[in-house]
PDB file of C-alpha atoms in Angstrom:
ATOM      1  CA  MET A  26     -19.379  11.467 -16.775  1.00  0.00           C
ATOM      2  CA  THR A  27     -21.838   8.990 -16.110  1.00  0.00           C
ATOM      3  CA  THR A  28     -25.465   9.208 -15.019  1.00  0.00           C
ATOM      4  CA  VAL A  29     -27.615   6.445 -14.042  1.00  0.00           C
ATOM      5  CA  SER A  30     -31.219   5.924 -12.432  1.00  0.00           C
ATOM      6  CA  ILE A  31     -31.077   5.345  -8.170  1.00  0.00           C
ATOM      7  CA  ALA A  32     -32.517   1.885  -9.892  1.00  0.00           C
ATOM      8  CA  GLU A  33     -29.395   1.267 -12.316  1.00  0.00           C
ATOM      9  CA  ALA A  34     -27.229   2.890  -9.162  1.00  0.00           C
ATOM     10  CA  LYS A  35     -29.146  -0.226  -6.765  1.00  0.00           C
ATOM     11  CA  ASN A  36     -28.358  -2.627  -9.297  1.00  0.00           C
ATOM     12  CA  GLN A  37     -24.737  -2.427 -10.519  1.00  0.00           C
ATOM     13  CA  LEU A  38     -23.040  -0.328  -7.246  1.00  0.00           C
ATOM     14  CA  THR A  39     -20.040  -2.515  -7.876  1.00  0.00           C
ATOM     15  CA  ARG A  40     -19.625  -1.262 -11.485  1.00  0.00           C
ATOM     16  CA  ILE A  41     -20.638   2.460 -10.486  1.00  0.00           C
ATOM     17  CA  ILE A  42     -17.714   2.605  -7.552  1.00  0.00           C
ATOM     18  CA  GLN A  43     -15.460   1.005  -9.746  1.00  0.00           C
ATOM     19  CA  GLU A  44     -15.650   4.253 -12.182  1.00  0.00           C
ATOM     20  CA  ALA A  45     -15.655   6.408  -9.604  1.00  0.00           C
ATOM     21  CA  GLU A  46     -12.366   5.087  -8.024  1.00  0.00           C
ATOM     22  CA  THR A  47     -11.105   6.148 -11.727  1.00  0.00           C
ATOM     23  CA  GLY A  48     -11.753   9.901 -11.375  1.00  0.00           C
ATOM     24  CA  GLU A  49     -15.004   9.834 -13.156  1.00  0.00           C
ATOM     25  CA  SER A  50     -18.158  11.261 -11.509  1.00  0.00           C
ATOM     26  CA  VAL A  51     -21.252   9.161 -11.039  1.00  0.00           C
ATOM     27  CA  HIS A  52     -24.558  11.604 -11.243  1.00  0.00           C
ATOM     28  CA  ILE A  53     -27.873   9.027  -9.841  1.00  0.00           C
ATOM     29  CA  THR A  54     -31.139  10.622 -10.581  1.00  0.00           C
ATOM     30  CA  ARG A  55     -34.552  10.370  -9.825  1.00  0.00           C
ATOM     31  CA  HIS A  56     -37.097  10.353 -12.487  1.00  0.00           C
ATOM     32  CA  GLY A  57     -34.775  11.756 -14.775  1.00  0.00           C
ATOM     33  CA  LYS A  58     -33.965  15.093 -11.994  1.00  0.00           C
ATOM     34  CA  PRO A  59     -30.419  14.668 -10.562  1.00  0.00           C
ATOM     35  CA  VAL A  60     -30.464  13.750  -6.807  1.00  0.00           C
ATOM     36  CA  ALA A  61     -26.239  13.007  -6.270  1.00  0.00           C
ATOM     37  CA  VAL A  62     -22.967  12.248  -7.500  1.00  0.00           C
ATOM     38  CA  LEU A  63     -20.772   9.226  -6.637  1.00  0.00           C
ATOM     39  CA  VAL A  64     -17.178  10.641  -6.621  1.00  0.00           C
ATOM     40  CA  SER A  65     -14.129   8.961  -6.057  1.00  0.00           C
ATOM     41  CA  GLU A  66     -12.702   9.556  -1.718  1.00  0.00           C
ATOM     42  CA  THR A  67      -9.826  11.179  -3.031  1.00  0.00           C
ATOM     43  CA  GLU A  68     -12.159  14.085  -5.125  1.00  0.00           C
ATOM     44  CA  TYR A  69     -14.700  13.884  -2.241  1.00  0.00           C
ATOM     45  CA  GLU A  70     -11.850  15.259  -0.291  1.00  0.00           C
ATOM     46  CA  ARG A  71     -10.284  17.885  -2.551  1.00  0.00           C
ATOM     47  CA  LEU A  72     -13.349  19.772  -2.765  1.00  0.00           C
ATOM     48  CA  ARG A  73     -14.374  18.970   1.197  1.00  0.00           C
ATOM     49  CA  SER A  74     -10.316  20.506   1.634  1.00  0.00           C
ATOM     50  CA  ASN A  75     -11.512  23.312  -0.680  1.00  0.00           C
ATOM     51  CA  LYS A  76      -7.866  23.210  -2.362  1.00  0.00           C
ATOM     52  CA  PRO A  77      -8.544  23.659  -6.181  1.00  0.00           C
ATOM     53  CA  GLU A  78      -7.859  21.057  -8.970  1.00  0.00           C
ATOM     54  CA  PRO A  79      -4.509  20.561  -9.883  1.00  0.00           C
ATOM     55  CA  LYS A  80      -3.428  22.417 -12.244  1.00  0.00           C
ATOM     56  CA  SER A  81      -2.434  19.863 -15.836  1.00  0.00           C
ATOM     57  CA  LEU A  82       0.469  19.676 -17.791  1.00  0.00           C
ATOM     58  CA  TRP A  83      -0.111  21.997 -20.377  1.00  0.00           C
ATOM     59  CA  ASP A  84      -1.275  25.048 -17.702  1.00  0.00           C
ATOM     60  CA  THR A  85       1.441  24.813 -15.865  1.00  0.00           C
ATOM     61  CA  VAL A  86       4.158  25.407 -19.234  1.00  0.00           C
ATOM     62  CA  LEU A  87       1.888  28.056 -20.496  1.00  0.00           C
ATOM     63  CA  ASP A  88       1.274  29.517 -17.014  1.00  0.00           C
ATOM     64  CA  TRP A  89       6.214  28.876 -16.268  1.00  0.00           C
ATOM     65  CA  ARG A  90       5.932  30.233 -20.218  1.00  0.00           C
ATOM     66  CA  ASN A  91       3.996  33.799 -18.623  1.00  0.00           C
ATOM     67  CA  ALA A  92       5.888  33.628 -15.675  1.00  0.00           C
ATOM     68  CA  ASN A  93       9.413  33.827 -17.843  1.00  0.00           C
ATOM     69  CA  ASN A  94       8.549  36.426 -20.238  1.00  0.00           C
ATOM     70  CA  LEU A  95       9.974  33.984 -22.730  1.00  0.00           C
ATOM     71  CA  ASP A  96       8.854  36.871 -25.892  1.00  0.00           C
ATOM     72  CA  TRP A  97      12.100  38.238 -26.177  1.00  0.00           C
ATOM     73  CA  LEU A  98      13.639  35.773 -27.486  1.00  0.00           C
ATOM     74  CA  GLY A  99      11.714  36.634 -31.443  1.00  0.00           C
ATOM     75  CA  LEU A 100      11.653  32.918 -33.508  1.00  0.00           C
ATOM     76  CA  THR A 101       9.632  32.284 -35.792  1.00  0.00           C
ATOM     77  CA  ASP A 102       7.294  29.482 -35.672  1.00  0.00           C
ATOM     78  CA  GLU A 103       9.174  28.540 -39.760  1.00  0.00           C
ATOM     79  CA  GLU A 104      12.117  28.689 -37.472  1.00  0.00           C
ATOM     80  CA  ILE A 105      11.241  26.816 -34.494  1.00  0.00           C
ATOM     81  CA  ASP A 106      10.274  23.945 -37.188  1.00  0.00           C
ATOM     82  CA  SER A 107      13.478  23.850 -38.861  1.00  0.00           C
ATOM     83  CA  TRP A 108      14.813  23.018 -35.747  1.00  0.00           C
ATOM     84  CA  ARG A 109      12.639  19.486 -36.236  1.00  0.00           C
ATOM     85  CA  ASP A 110      14.413  16.085 -37.343  1.00  0.00           C
ATOM     86  CA  LYS A 111      11.903  15.496 -40.241  1.00  0.00           C
ATOM     87  CA  SER A 112      13.787  12.018 -41.376  1.00  0.00           C
ATOM     88  CA  PRO A 113      12.058   9.260 -41.252  1.00  0.00           C
ATOM     89  CA  PRO A 114      11.855   6.626 -37.889  1.00  0.00           C
ATOM     90  CA  SER A 115      13.487   4.162 -37.009  1.00  0.00           C
ATOM     91  CA  GLU A 116      12.215   0.271 -37.637  1.00  0.00           C
ATOM     92  CA  PHE A 117      11.288  -0.443 -33.956  1.00  0.00           C
ATOM     93  CA  ALA A 118      10.247  -3.603 -32.912  1.00  0.00           C
ATOM     94  CA  TRP A 119       8.604  -5.102 -29.256  1.00  0.00           C
ATOM     95  CA  ASP A 120       6.926  -7.934 -28.644  1.00  0.00           C
ATOM     96  CA  ALA A 121       4.227  -7.436 -25.581  1.00  0.00           C
ATOM     97  CA  SER A 122       4.086 -11.161 -25.084  1.00  0.00           C
ATOM     98  CA  ASN A 123       7.044 -10.965 -22.657  1.00  0.00           C
ATOM     99  CA  CYS A 124       6.278  -8.246 -20.976  1.00  0.00           C
ATOM    100  CA  SER A 125       4.786  -9.133 -17.327  1.00  0.00           C
ATOM    101  CA  TRP A 126       1.538  -6.792 -16.002  1.00  0.00           C
ATOM    102  CA  LYS A 127       1.376  -5.900 -12.117  1.00  0.00           C
ATOM    103  CA  THR A 128      -1.561  -3.687 -10.466  1.00  0.00           C
ATOM    104  CA  GLY A 129      -0.483  -1.642  -7.538  1.00  0.00           C
ATOM    105  CA  SER A 130      -2.605  -1.495  -3.952  1.00  0.00           C
ATOM    106  CA  LYS A 131      -4.708   1.281  -5.995  1.00  0.00           C
ATOM    107  CA  LEU A 132      -6.931  -0.129  -8.356  1.00  0.00           C
ATOM    108  CA  ASN A 133      -5.656   3.252 -10.397  1.00  0.00           C
ATOM    109  CA  LYS A 134      -2.488   1.901 -10.642  1.00  0.00           C
ATOM    110  CA  LEU A 135      -0.536  -0.457 -13.285  1.00  0.00           C
ATOM    111  CA  THR A 136       2.775  -1.595 -13.307  1.00  0.00           C
ATOM    112  CA  ILE A 137       4.005  -3.180 -17.194  1.00  0.00           C
ATOM    113  CA  THR A 138       7.588  -4.788 -16.822  1.00  0.00           C
ATOM    114  CA  CYS A 139       8.741  -5.435 -20.391  1.00  0.00           C
ATOM    115  CA  PRO A 140      12.432  -6.429 -21.554  1.00  0.00           C
ATOM    116  CA  ALA A 141      13.462  -3.466 -23.274  1.00  0.00           C
ATOM    117  CA  PRO A 142      12.845  -3.165 -27.033  1.00  0.00           C
ATOM    118  CA  THR A 143      15.157  -4.072 -30.126  1.00  0.00           C
ATOM    119  CA  HIS A 144      15.786  -1.837 -33.490  1.00  0.00           C
ATOM    120  CA  ASP A 145      16.538  -3.147 -36.730  1.00  0.00           C
ATOM    121  CA  GLN A 146      20.084  -2.329 -37.115  1.00  0.00           C
ATOM    122  CA  PRO A 147      21.492  -2.226 -41.337  1.00  0.00           C
ATOM    123  CA  ASP A 148      24.220  -4.364 -41.776  1.00  0.00           C
ATOM    124  CA  SER A 149      27.679  -2.221 -41.404  1.00  0.00           C
ATOM    125  CA  SER A 150      29.234  -4.695 -43.170  1.00  0.00           C
TER     126      SER A 150
END
């Protein structure tokens, strides 16, 4: 959440609109007291339609777990931890200089295209 005075909002309108477009709400104050809030068009339409804010992925997973009553499995944290691969990760190299960057029609959409990563393989001979 960003807070700016009316004078700052007037002088930096482009910047605060860009912040709002990325989902950040911008609170505008007069003499330190809140008088307005600038939000993105998407957030404004959501508020007008009284639609609930979309759930986070984690909240969705928790709802699914609760709805499916997975407590009957009786798995302990130790048992689940024993399934994890604890070996050190393989070597990995990535050269980002070959990537291309493209912005979409919306300011918050960015597409990055990169060549396939290379993995250092041990010599098998």
